[in-house]
Coordinates of C-alpha atoms in Angstrom, one line a residue:
Chain A
M1 CA -21.8 -23.2 8.4
S2 CA -22.3 -19.5 8.7
F3 CA -22.1 -17.1 5.8
G4 CA -22.6 -13.4 5.4
I5 CA -21.4 -10.1 4.0
I6 CA -20.7 -6.6 5.4
A7 CA -20.1 -3.5 3.3
T8 CA -19.3 0.2 3.7
W9 CA -22.0 2.8 2.9
R10 CA -25.7 2.6 1.9
M11 CA -24.6 2.5 -1.7
A12 CA -23.6 -1.2 -1.1
L13 CA -27.2 -2.3 -0.6
E14 CA -28.2 -3.5 -4.0
G15 CA -24.9 -5.3 -4.4
V16 CA -25.2 -6.9 -1.0
E17 CA -28.7 -8.1 -1.9
K18 CA -27.2 -9.8 -5.0
A19 CA -24.4 -11.3 -2.9
A20 CA -26.7 -12.5 -0.2
K21 CA -28.7 -14.6 -2.7
M22 CA -25.5 -16.0 -4.2
L23 CA -24.1 -17.0 -0.9
K24 CA -27.3 -18.7 0.1
D25 CA -27.1 -20.7 -3.1
G26 CA -23.6 -21.8 -2.4
S27 CA -21.5 -19.3 -4.3
S28 CA -17.9 -18.7 -3.3
A29 CA -17.1 -15.6 -1.2
G30 CA -14.9 -14.3 -4.1
D31 CA -17.7 -14.6 -6.7
A32 CA -20.4 -13.1 -4.4
L33 CA -18.1 -10.2 -3.5
E34 CA -17.0 -9.4 -7.1
N35 CA -20.6 -9.4 -8.2
A36 CA -21.7 -7.2 -5.3
I37 CA -18.9 -4.6 -6.0
M38 CA -19.7 -4.7 -9.8
A39 CA -23.3 -3.7 -9.0
V40 CA -22.0 -0.7 -7.1
E41 CA -19.5 0.2 -9.9
D42 CA -22.3 -0.1 -12.5
Y43 CA -24.8 2.1 -10.7
P44 CA -24.6 5.6 -12.2
F45 CA -25.8 7.6 -9.1
Y46 CA -23.1 6.5 -6.7
K47 CA -20.6 9.3 -7.2
S48 CA -17.5 7.9 -5.5
V49 CA -17.3 4.5 -7.2
G50 CA -17.1 3.2 -10.8
Y51 CA -19.5 4.6 -13.4
G52 CA -20.5 8.1 -12.3
G53 CA -17.5 8.4 -9.9
L54 CA -16.2 12.0 -9.5
P55 CA -13.2 13.1 -11.6
N56 CA -9.8 14.2 -10.4
E57 CA -8.8 17.9 -10.6
N58 CA -8.1 17.4 -14.3
G59 CA -11.6 16.2 -15.0
E60 CA -10.5 12.6 -15.5
V61 CA -12.2 9.7 -13.6
E62 CA -9.3 7.6 -12.2
L63 CA -10.3 4.5 -10.3
D64 CA -8.7 2.3 -7.6
A65 CA -9.8 -1.2 -6.6
A66 CA -8.5 -4.3 -4.9
F67 CA -9.4 -7.9 -4.3
M68 CA -8.1 -10.3 -1.7
D69 CA -8.7 -14.0 -1.3
G70 CA -8.6 -15.0 2.4
D71 CA -7.7 -18.6 1.7
T72 CA -4.5 -18.0 -0.3
L73 CA -3.9 -14.4 0.7
S74 CA -3.7 -13.6 -3.0
I75 CA -4.1 -9.9 -3.8
G76 CA -4.8 -8.0 -6.9
A77 CA -5.1 -4.2 -7.2
V78 CA -5.3 -1.4 -9.6
G79 CA -4.6 2.3 -9.1
G80 CA -5.5 5.3 -11.2
I81 CA -7.1 3.2 -14.0
R82 CA -9.3 5.0 -16.5
D83 CA -12.0 4.0 -18.9
F84 CA -12.7 0.4 -17.8
K85 CA -16.1 -0.7 -16.7
N86 CA -15.3 -2.9 -13.6
P87 CA -12.1 -2.2 -11.8
I88 CA -12.9 -4.9 -9.2
S89 CA -12.9 -7.6 -11.9
I90 CA -9.5 -6.5 -13.1
A91 CA -8.2 -6.5 -9.5
R92 CA -9.5 -10.0 -9.0
H93 CA -7.9 -11.1 -12.3
L94 CA -4.6 -9.7 -11.1
S95 CA -4.9 -11.6 -7.8
R96 CA -4.4 -14.9 -9.8
E97 CA -0.9 -13.7 -10.9
R98 CA 2.2 -14.4 -8.9
F99 CA 4.1 -11.3 -10.1
N100 CA 2.9 -7.8 -11.0
I101 CA -0.3 -8.0 -8.9
F102 CA -0.6 -4.2 -8.3
L103 CA -0.7 -2.2 -11.5
V104 CA -1.2 1.6 -11.8
G105 CA -2.1 4.1 -14.5
I106 CA -1.3 3.2 -18.1
G107 CA 0.2 -0.2 -17.1
A108 CA -3.1 -1.2 -15.4
E109 CA -5.0 -0.1 -18.6
E110 CA -2.7 -2.1 -20.8
Y111 CA -3.2 -5.2 -18.7
A112 CA -7.0 -4.7 -18.7
H113 CA -6.9 -4.2 -22.5
K114 CA -4.8 -7.3 -23.1
N115 CA -7.1 -9.4 -20.9
G116 CA -10.2 -8.4 -22.7
F117 CA -11.9 -6.2 -20.0
E118 CA -14.7 -4.0 -21.2
R119 CA -14.0 -0.4 -22.0
K120 CA -16.3 2.3 -20.9
N121 CA -15.9 6.1 -20.5
M122 CA -16.7 6.2 -16.8
L123 CA -17.5 10.0 -16.7
T124 CA -21.3 10.6 -16.6
E125 CA -23.0 13.9 -17.4
R126 CA -24.0 14.2 -13.8
A127 CA -20.5 13.7 -12.5
K128 CA -19.3 16.3 -14.9
K129 CA -21.9 18.8 -13.6
I130 CA -20.9 18.1 -10.0
W131 CA -17.2 18.7 -11.0
D132 CA -18.1 22.0 -12.8
K133 CA -20.0 23.2 -9.8
R134 CA -17.2 22.3 -7.4
I135 CA -14.6 24.2 -9.6
R136 CA -16.9 27.2 -9.4
E137 CA -17.3 26.9 -5.6
I138 CA -13.6 26.5 -5.0
R139 CA -12.9 29.7 -7.1
E140 CA -15.7 31.8 -5.6
Q141 CA -15.5 30.7 -2.0
N142 CA -11.8 29.7 -1.7
L143 CA -12.7 26.3 -0.4
S144 CA -10.4 23.3 0.1
P145 CA -11.0 21.2 -3.1
Y146 CA -10.9 17.9 -1.2
D147 CA -14.2 16.7 -0.1
G148 CA -15.8 13.3 -0.3
H149 CA -14.0 10.0 -0.5
D150 CA -16.5 7.2 0.0
T151 CA -15.0 3.8 -0.9
V152 CA -17.2 0.8 -1.2
G153 CA -15.5 -2.0 0.7
M154 CA -16.8 -5.5 1.5
V155 CA -15.9 -8.5 3.5
C156 CA -17.6 -11.8 2.6
L157 CA -17.8 -15.3 4.2
D158 CA -19.2 -18.2 2.3
K159 CA -20.6 -21.6 3.4
N160 CA -17.3 -23.3 3.0
S161 CA -15.7 -20.8 5.5
S162 CA -13.8 -19.1 2.7
M163 CA -13.5 -15.3 2.9
A164 CA -12.8 -12.5 0.5
A165 CA -12.4 -8.7 0.8
G166 CA -12.5 -6.0 -1.9
T167 CA -12.7 -2.3 -2.4
S168 CA -13.5 0.1 -5.3
T169 CA -13.4 3.9 -5.4
S170 CA -12.9 7.0 -7.5
G171 CA -10.9 8.3 -4.5
L172 CA -10.7 11.7 -3.0
F173 CA -12.9 14.2 -5.0
M174 CA -10.6 16.7 -6.9
K175 CA -7.6 14.6 -6.1
K176 CA -4.4 15.2 -8.1
R177 CA -3.7 13.1 -11.1
G178 CA -2.2 9.8 -10.1
R179 CA -3.2 10.0 -6.4
V180 CA -3.6 6.6 -4.8
G181 CA -5.5 6.3 -1.5
D182 CA -5.7 3.5 0.9
S183 CA -8.2 1.4 -1.0
P184 CA -5.8 -0.6 -3.2
L185 CA -3.2 -0.9 -0.4
S186 CA -3.0 -4.2 1.4
G187 CA -3.5 -3.8 5.1
S188 CA -4.7 -0.1 4.9
G189 CA -7.8 -0.3 2.7
F190 CA -8.5 -4.1 3.1
Y191 CA -7.2 -7.3 4.6
V192 CA -8.6 -10.8 5.0
D193 CA -7.5 -14.1 6.2
S194 CA -10.1 -16.9 6.1
Q195 CA -8.6 -18.4 9.4
I196 CA -9.3 -15.1 11.2
G197 CA -11.5 -12.6 9.5
G198 CA -11.4 -9.5 7.3
A199 CA -11.7 -5.8 7.4
V200 CA -12.2 -2.9 5.0
A201 CA -11.8 0.8 5.5
T202 CA -13.2 4.1 4.2
G203 CA -12.4 7.7 4.9
L204 CA -9.4 9.8 4.4
G205 CA -6.9 7.3 2.8
E206 CA -3.9 9.5 3.6
D207 CA -4.7 9.0 7.3
I208 CA -5.9 5.4 7.1
M209 CA -2.5 4.3 5.7
K210 CA -0.7 5.9 8.7
G211 CA -2.1 3.2 10.9
C212 CA -2.6 0.2 8.5
L213 CA -6.2 0.1 9.7
S214 CA -7.5 -3.0 8.1
Y215 CA -4.6 -5.2 9.0
E216 CA -4.6 -3.8 12.6
T217 CA -8.3 -4.7 12.9
V218 CA -7.8 -8.2 11.7
K219 CA -4.9 -8.7 14.1
L220 CA -7.0 -7.6 17.0
I221 CA -9.6 -10.2 16.1
E222 CA -6.8 -12.8 15.9
R223 CA -5.8 -11.8 19.4
G224 CA -9.3 -12.6 20.7
L225 CA -11.2 -9.3 20.5
S226 CA -14.8 -9.6 19.1
P227 CA -15.1 -7.9 15.7
Q228 CA -17.0 -5.0 17.3
E229 CA -14.3 -4.5 20.0
A230 CA -11.6 -4.8 17.3
A231 CA -13.2 -2.2 15.0
E232 CA -13.7 0.3 17.8
K233 CA -10.2 -0.1 19.2
S234 CA -8.4 0.2 15.8
V235 CA -10.4 3.3 14.8
Y236 CA -10.2 5.2 18.0
E237 CA -6.6 4.4 18.8
L238 CA -5.6 5.6 15.3
T239 CA -7.8 8.7 15.6
Q240 CA -6.2 9.5 19.0
K241 CA -2.7 8.9 17.7
L242 CA -3.3 11.2 14.8
L243 CA -4.7 13.9 17.1
Q244 CA -1.7 13.7 19.4
R245 CA 1.0 13.6 16.7
R246 CA -0.6 15.8 14.0
G247 CA -3.3 17.9 15.8
K248 CA -6.0 16.5 13.5
S249 CA -7.5 13.3 12.1
G250 CA -9.4 12.7 9.0
E251 CA -12.7 10.8 8.8
I252 CA -12.1 7.0 9.4
S253 CA -14.5 4.1 9.4
V254 CA -13.9 0.3 9.3
V255 CA -16.2 -2.7 9.0
C256 CA -15.1 -6.2 9.7
M257 CA -16.3 -9.8 9.9
D258 CA -14.7 -12.8 11.6
N259 CA -14.7 -16.3 10.2
K260 CA -17.8 -17.2 12.1
G261 CA -19.8 -14.4 10.5
R262 CA -19.8 -12.2 13.5
W263 CA -19.3 -8.6 12.5
G264 CA -18.3 -5.1 13.8
V265 CA -18.1 -1.4 12.9
G266 CA -15.9 1.4 14.2
T267 CA -16.2 5.0 13.0
N268 CA -15.2 8.5 14.1
V269 CA -17.9 10.2 11.9
E270 CA -21.6 9.4 11.0
F271 CA -21.4 6.4 8.7
S272 CA -23.8 4.0 7.0
F273 CA -23.2 0.4 6.3
V274 CA -24.9 -2.8 5.1
V275 CA -25.0 -6.3 6.5
S276 CA -26.5 -9.5 5.5
C277 CA -26.1 -12.5 7.8
E278 CA -27.4 -16.0 7.8
D279 CA -29.8 -15.3 10.7
D280 CA -32.4 -13.8 8.3
N281 CA -30.4 -13.3 5.2
V282 CA -32.1 -9.9 4.6
P283 CA -29.6 -7.2 4.0
K284 CA -30.1 -4.3 6.4
V285 CA -28.8 -0.7 6.3
Y286 CA -27.4 0.7 9.5
L287 CA -26.3 4.1 10.7
A288 CA -23.3 4.3 13.0
N289 CA -22.0 7.1 15.1
P290 CA -19.1 7.6 17.5
H291 CA -19.9 7.8 21.2
G292 CA -16.7 8.1 23.3
S293 CA -14.7 4.9 22.8
K294 CA -17.8 3.1 21.4
T295 CA -19.5 3.1 18.1
L296 CA -23.3 3.0 18.4
Y297 CA -25.5 1.9 15.5
S298 CA -29.1 1.2 14.6
Q299 CA -31.1 0.3 11.5
A300 CA -31.6 3.3 9.2
S301 CA -35.2 4.5 9.3
Q302 CA -37.5 4.4 6.3
Q303 CA -37.3 8.2 6.2
W304 CA -33.5 8.2 6.1
L305 CA -33.5 5.7 3.3
E306 CA -36.0 7.7 1.2
E307 CA -34.1 10.9 1.8
Y308 CA -30.9 9.2 0.7
L309 CA -32.4 8.1 -2.6
K310 CA -33.8 11.6 -3.1
R311 CA -30.4 13.2 -2.4
I312 CA -28.4 11.1 -4.7
T313 CA -30.8 11.5 -7.7
S314 CA -31.6 15.2 -7.2
P315 CA -30.7 17.6 -10.0
I316 CA -27.3 19.4 -9.8
V317 CA -27.8 23.1 -9.8
Chain B
M1 CA 20.7 9.7 23.6
S2 CA 21.3 6.9 21.2
F3 CA 21.4 7.3 17.5
G4 CA 21.9 5.0 14.6
I5 CA 20.8 3.7 11.1
I6 CA 20.2 0.3 9.7
A7 CA 19.8 -0.4 6.0
T8 CA 19.1 -3.2 3.6
W9 CA 21.9 -4.6 1.3
R10 CA 25.6 -3.8 1.0
M11 CA 24.7 -1.1 -1.6
A12 CA 23.6 1.1 1.3
L13 CA 27.1 1.4 2.7
E14 CA 28.3 4.7 1.2
G15 CA 24.9 6.3 2.1
V16 CA 25.0 5.0 5.6
E17 CA 28.6 6.4 6.0
K18 CA 27.2 9.8 5.1
A19 CA 24.2 9.5 7.4
A20 CA 26.4 8.3 10.3
K21 CA 28.4 11.4 10.1
M22 CA 25.3 13.6 9.8
L23 CA 23.7 11.9 12.8
K24 CA 26.8 12.4 14.9
D25 CA 26.8 16.1 14.1
G26 CA 23.2 16.4 15.2
S27 CA 21.2 16.1 12.0
S28 CA 17.6 15.0 12.0
A29 CA 16.7 11.4 11.2
G30 CA 14.8 12.6 8.1
D31 CA 17.7 14.6 6.7
A32 CA 20.3 11.8 7.4
L33 CA 18.0 9.2 5.8
E34 CA 17.1 11.3 2.8
N35 CA 20.8 11.9 2.1
A36 CA 21.8 8.3 2.6
I37 CA 19.1 7.1 0.2
M38 CA 20.1 9.8 -2.3
A39 CA 23.6 8.5 -2.3
V40 CA 22.4 5.0 -3.3
E41 CA 20.1 6.4 -5.9
D42 CA 22.9 8.4 -7.5
Y43 CA 25.4 5.6 -7.6
P44 CA 25.3 4.1 -11.2
F45 CA 26.5 0.6 -10.4
Y46 CA 23.5 -0.3 -8.1
K47 CA 21.2 -1.9 -10.6
S48 CA 18.0 -2.0 -8.5
V49 CA 17.8 1.6 -7.2
G50 CA 17.7 5.0 -8.9
Y51 CA 20.2 5.9 -11.6
G52 CA 21.3 2.6 -13.2
G53 CA 18.2 0.8 -12.0
L54 CA 17.0 -2.0 -14.3
P55 CA 14.1 -1.2 -16.7
N56 CA 10.7 -2.8 -16.9
E57 CA 9.7 -5.2 -19.7
N58 CA 9.2 -2.2 -22.0
G59 CA 12.8 -0.9 -21.4
E60 CA 11.7 2.0 -19.2
V61 CA 13.1 2.7 -15.7
E62 CA 10.1 3.1 -13.4
L63 CA 11.0 3.9 -9.8
D64 CA 9.2 3.6 -6.5
A65 CA 10.1 5.4 -3.2
A66 CA 8.6 6.3 0.1
F67 CA 9.4 8.4 3.2
M68 CA 7.9 8.2 6.7
D69 CA 8.4 10.5 9.6
G70 CA 8.1 8.6 12.8
D71 CA 7.1 11.6 14.9
T72 CA 4.1 12.7 12.9
L73 CA 3.5 9.5 11.0
S74 CA 3.6 11.6 7.8
I75 CA 4.1 9.5 4.7
G76 CA 4.9 10.4 1.1
A77 CA 5.3 8.0 -1.7
V78 CA 5.8 7.7 -5.5
G79 CA 5.2 4.7 -7.7
G80 CA 6.3 4.2 -11.3
I81 CA 8.0 7.5 -11.7
R82 CA 10.3 8.1 -14.7
D83 CA 13.2 10.4 -15.4
F84 CA 13.6 12.1 -12.0
K85 CA 17.0 12.0 -10.2
N86 CA 16.0 11.4 -6.6
P87 CA 12.6 9.7 -6.0
I88 CA 13.3 9.6 -2.2
S89 CA 13.3 13.4 -2.1
I90 CA 10.0 13.6 -4.0
A91 CA 8.5 11.2 -1.6
R92 CA 9.7 13.2 1.4
H93 CA 8.3 16.4 -0.2
L94 CA 5.0 14.6 -0.6
S95 CA 5.1 13.6 3.1
R96 CA 4.6 17.3 4.0
E97 CA 1.2 17.4 2.2
R98 CA -2.0 16.5 3.9
F99 CA -3.8 15.2 0.8
N100 CA -2.5 13.4 -2.3
I101 CA 0.5 12.0 -0.5
F102 CA 0.9 8.9 -2.7
L103 CA 1.3 9.7 -6.4
V104 CA 1.9 7.3 -9.3
G105 CA 3.0 7.5 -12.9
I106 CA 2.4 10.7 -14.8
G107 CA 0.8 12.3 -11.8
A108 CA 3.9 11.8 -9.8
E109 CA 6.0 13.2 -12.6
E110 CA 3.7 16.3 -12.9
Y111 CA 4.1 16.9 -9.2
A112 CA 7.9 16.5 -9.3
H113 CA 8.0 18.8 -12.3
K114 CA 5.9 21.5 -10.7
N115 CA 8.0 21.4 -7.5
G116 CA 11.3 21.8 -9.3
F117 CA 12.8 18.4 -8.9
E118 CA 15.8 17.6 -11.1
R119 CA 15.1 15.7 -14.3
K120 CA 17.5 12.9 -15.4
N121 CA 17.2 10.0 -17.7
M122 CA 17.8 7.2 -15.2
L123 CA 18.7 4.6 -17.8
T124 CA 22.4 3.8 -18.0
E125 CA 24.2 2.1 -20.8
R126 CA 25.1 -0.7 -18.4
A127 CA 21.4 -1.2 -17.3
K128 CA 20.4 -1.2 -21.0
K129 CA 23.1 -3.9 -21.7
I130 CA 21.8 -6.1 -18.8
W131 CA 18.3 -5.6 -20.1
D132 CA 19.2 -6.7 -23.6
K133 CA 21.1 -9.7 -22.3
R134 CA 18.1 -10.7 -20.1
I135 CA 15.7 -10.4 -23.1
R136 CA 18.0 -12.8 -25.1
E137 CA 18.2 -15.3 -22.2
I138 CA 14.5 -15.3 -21.7
R139 CA 14.0 -16.0 -25.4
E140 CA 16.7 -18.7 -25.7
Q141 CA 16.3 -20.4 -22.4
N142 CA 12.6 -20.0 -21.7
L143 CA 13.4 -18.4 -18.2
S144 CA 11.0 -16.7 -16.0
P145 CA 11.6 -13.0 -16.6
Y146 CA 11.4 -11.9 -13.0
D147 CA 14.6 -11.9 -11.1
G148 CA 16.1 -9.4 -8.8
H149 CA 14.2 -7.0 -6.7
D150 CA 16.6 -5.4 -4.2
T151 CA 15.1 -2.4 -2.5
V152 CA 17.2 -0.1 -0.4
G153 CA 15.4 0.6 2.8
M154 CA 16.6 2.4 5.9
V155 CA 15.5 3.1 9.4
C156 CA 17.1 6.0 11.2
L157 CA 17.2 7.3 14.8
D158 CA 18.6 10.7 15.7
K159 CA 19.9 12.2 18.9
N160 CA 16.5 13.8 19.6
S161 CA 14.9 10.4 19.5
S162 CA 13.1 11.1 16.3
M163 CA 13.0 8.4 13.7
A164 CA 12.4 8.1 10.0
A165 CA 12.1 5.3 7.5
G166 CA 12.5 5.3 3.7
T167 CA 12.7 3.1 0.6
S168 CA 13.8 3.4 -3.0
T169 CA 13.8 0.8 -5.8
S170 CA 13.5 0.1 -9.5
G171 CA 11.3 -2.8 -8.5
L172 CA 11.1 -6.3 -9.9
F173 CA 13.4 -6.6 -12.9
M174 CA 11.4 -7.0 -16.1
K175 CA 8.2 -6.0 -14.3
K176 CA 5.2 -5.0 -16.2
R177 CA 4.7 -1.3 -16.9
G178 CA 2.9 0.3 -13.9
R179 CA 3.8 -2.5 -11.5
V180 CA 4.1 -1.3 -7.9
G181 CA 5.7 -3.5 -5.3
D182 CA 5.7 -3.2 -1.5
S183 CA 8.3 -0.5 -1.3
P184 CA 6.0 2.6 -1.5
L185 CA 3.2 0.9 0.5
S186 CA 2.8 1.9 4.2
G187 CA 3.1 -1.1 6.5
S188 CA 4.4 -3.4 3.8
G189 CA 7.6 -1.9 2.6
F190 CA 8.2 0.4 5.5
Y191 CA 6.7 1.7 8.8
V192 CA 8.1 3.8 11.6
D193 CA 6.8 5.3 14.9
S194 CA 9.3 7.3 16.9
Q195 CA 7.6 6.0 20.1
I196 CA 8.3 2.4 19.1
G197 CA 10.7 1.8 16.3
G198 CA 10.7 1.2 12.5
A199 CA 11.2 -1.5 9.9
V200 CA 11.8 -1.8 6.2
A201 CA 11.5 -4.8 3.9
T202 CA 13.0 -6.1 0.8
G203 CA 12.3 -9.2 -1.4
L204 CA 9.3 -10.2 -3.5
G205 CA 7.0 -7.3 -2.9
E206 CA 3.9 -9.3 -4.1
D207 CA 4.5 -11.6 -1.1
I208 CA 5.6 -9.0 1.5
M209 CA 2.3 -7.1 1.1
K210 CA 0.4 -10.3 1.9
G211 CA 1.6 -10.0 5.5
C212 CA 2.2 -6.2 5.9
L213 CA 5.6 -7.2 7.1
S214 CA 7.0 -3.8 8.2
Y215 CA 3.9 -2.9 10.2
E216 CA 3.8 -6.4 11.8
T217 CA 7.5 -6.1 12.8
V218 CA 7.0 -2.7 14.5
K219 CA 3.9 -4.0 16.3
L220 CA 5.9 -6.9 17.7
I221 CA 8.5 -4.5 19.0
E222 CA 5.6 -2.5 20.6
R223 CA 4.4 -5.7 22.3
G224 CA 7.8 -6.2 24.0
L225 CA 9.9 -8.3 21.6
S226 CA 13.4 -7.3 21.0
P227 CA 14.0 -6.0 17.5
Q228 CA 15.9 -9.3 16.7
E229 CA 13.0 -11.4 17.9
A230 CA 10.5 -9.2 16.1
A231 CA 12.3 -9.4 12.8
E232 CA 12.7 -13.2 13.0
K233 CA 9.1 -13.8 14.1
S234 CA 7.6 -11.6 11.4
V235 CA 9.6 -13.1 8.6
Y236 CA 9.3 -16.7 9.5
E237 CA 5.6 -16.6 10.4
L238 CA 4.9 -15.0 7.0
T239 CA 7.1 -17.4 5.2
Q240 CA 5.3 -20.4 6.9
K241 CA 1.9 -18.9 6.2
L242 CA 2.7 -18.4 2.5
L243 CA 4.1 -22.0 2.3
Q244 CA 1.0 -23.4 3.9
R245 CA -1.5 -21.4 1.9
R246 CA 0.2 -21.1 -1.4
G247 CA 2.8 -23.9 -1.5
K248 CA 5.6 -21.3 -2.0
S249 CA 7.1 -18.2 -0.6
G250 CA 9.2 -15.5 -2.2
E251 CA 12.4 -14.1 -0.8
I252 CA 11.7 -11.9 2.2
S253 CA 14.0 -9.9 4.4
V254 CA 13.4 -7.2 7.0
V255 CA 15.6 -4.9 9.1
C256 CA 14.4 -2.9 12.1
M257 CA 15.5 -0.6 14.8
D258 CA 13.7 0.4 18.0
N259 CA 13.7 3.9 19.5
K260 CA 16.7 3.0 21.8
G261 CA 18.9 2.2 18.7
R262 CA 18.7 -1.6 19.2
W263 CA 18.3 -3.4 15.9
G264 CA 17.3 -6.7 14.3
V265 CA 17.3 -8.6 11.1
G266 CA 15.1 -11.4 9.8
T267 CA 15.5 -13.2 6.4
N268 CA 14.6 -16.4 4.6
V269 CA 17.5 -16.0 2.1
E270 CA 21.1 -14.9 2.2
F271 CA 21.0 -11.2 2.7
S272 CA 23.5 -8.3 3.3
F273 CA 22.7 -5.3 5.4
V274 CA 24.5 -2.3 6.9
V275 CA 24.4 -0.8 10.4
S276 CA 25.9 2.1 12.1
C277 CA 25.4 2.6 15.7
E278 CA 26.5 5.0 18.3
D279 CA 28.8 2.4 20.0
D280 CA 31.5 3.0 17.5
N281 CA 29.8 4.9 14.8
V282 CA 31.6 3.0 12.1
P283 CA 29.2 1.5 9.5
K284 CA 29.6 -2.3 9.1
V285 CA 28.4 -4.7 6.5
Y286 CA 26.8 -7.9 7.7
L287 CA 25.8 -11.1 6.0
A288 CA 22.6 -12.8 7.3
N289 CA 21.3 -16.3 6.7
P290 CA 18.2 -18.2 7.9
H291 CA 18.9 -21.0 10.3
G292 CA 15.6 -22.7 11.4
S293 CA 13.6 -20.0 13.2
K294 CA 16.7 -17.9 13.7
T295 CA 18.6 -15.5 11.5
L296 CA 22.3 -15.8 12.0
Y297 CA 24.6 -13.0 10.9
S298 CA 28.3 -11.9 11.0
Q299 CA 30.4 -9.2 9.5
A300 CA 31.2 -9.6 5.8
S301 CA 34.7 -10.6 5.2
Q302 CA 37.2 -8.4 3.3
Q303 CA 37.1 -11.1 0.5
W304 CA 33.3 -10.9 0.3
L305 CA 33.4 -7.1 0.1
E306 CA 36.0 -7.1 -2.6
E307 CA 34.2 -9.7 -4.7
Y308 CA 31.0 -7.7 -4.3
L309 CA 32.7 -4.6 -5.9
K310 CA 34.2 -6.7 -8.6
R311 CA 30.8 -8.3 -9.4
I312 CA 28.8 -5.0 -9.7
T313 CA 31.4 -3.4 -11.9
S314 CA 32.3 -6.3 -14.1
P315 CA 31.6 -6.0 -17.9
I316 CA 28.3 -7.2 -19.2
V317 CA 28.8 -9.9 -21.8

């Protein structure tokens, strides 16, 4: 049987490496995916997910995450949760409940507390510095505060043909307190059905939820499109619709995988993603770009990868 | 041009009467729908929406609502908001923003406060009595706490062929603090596109979001099914899938209307709904029931309507 994992953004790489090993050793899609997203949440230099994630306009780090089991369609999600180490694990725990599977704010924190999840102040010194700098820039240059909204999202297929999907994010930088994006919303930020495939989205959540992008992508796969065709069609049709109806469209990207391990990517902006497939089981970072109604991609160069690492660790001035 | 409105549950009747008059006089779909849902929120004897809505397990009334404009696909939503009179109006106000369109908990309350929305303690004496009684029953009879989750949802078409959809609910009775159901989630609780049609759902939100029921219904209309066929197909396919994958399915109902004013209903449980269409412009209450892969419905009898009123106003003992 095939197995594999696809994930949004370069930041997923270390997590995908972990998941790829687990999948090869026979782990379930859910276990591999949870561990992969935990690795991203734990890494302090990724400024849009978990520890080190950027704060909202009040200076608080509020996190969103979701988990979906493609066999049972079980979903768990949290929105605007503060001070817990691994939102993805709380979301997965919630997916085992029948009722109250999506909890937000203080309610999500109470649930995590009562179920023994690890507390952690998720604000790093670096994130605080970036926040301080942004506040200055907004004041001095009259900029729109909203900028940056990179969600880590993954779709995973294991050797038993089970699938899982998950997302984790600190959301839109400088968001209002309590703002929830697409990431914890079924069908918008994620969707997976082990009998078809799964998809996860990243970009401006406010626009992604106007087209239920992940659900749409999975339904296109069900109707016979290849994952690549499905990802392109769903992203560009939504982008076009937003342009026609609203005069503008936010940044939108989706990655998907079907239940044979075939994968696809669609994006209306430059976008990096990570794939590990059975073929060689070595995770690779790709760079994708829109080109008319197609999304073209190629492996990221060594230079790009080095510059990425330099950029995310460079001092904040 | 056609115009009309369809809404979940008998409780929508007085609001739909208001909206029907407004639509006839040339009001926009958004204005008619907002006013209709406000009427339901304001009525103290409807125990699952707005004022008089049932509290969560902590005794707090936490409300969810959403508004969608079918022309622009603009969405606004609130989750777990306390102590504001009309959540639907806050949701509609949010739909005019580009960023931060879905706010939950304290963040939603801050936004409502800053934008001058009316404060109101939404807990009635009657709702408190029902809550006290339920707590006793759960203790004495070891019952599942979760029972009752009737969302008011409406889809509206105006004389200019513009459409709107909206929902408002106090959610699952005895829900955990911070629990968000399908009602404020795009594609699950609601979806509308003026070029196609719209749909709104009610029932067990945790299950509705596993199939993005409202988006699915609208997409089936887009693919050429009549609203009635679309509603039946979306509800029964999701019910079947939940039974196959999970061994059980919650209660699920959907109503929809296309952009010609034709409407449909699908349900896996007895379910009342209200329609007003141009034909006679007199709002009617219907009772629907599942029958194999069909949903059969007929106008509610005078007796049923009288018993309904008696039931919702009878003393709590």
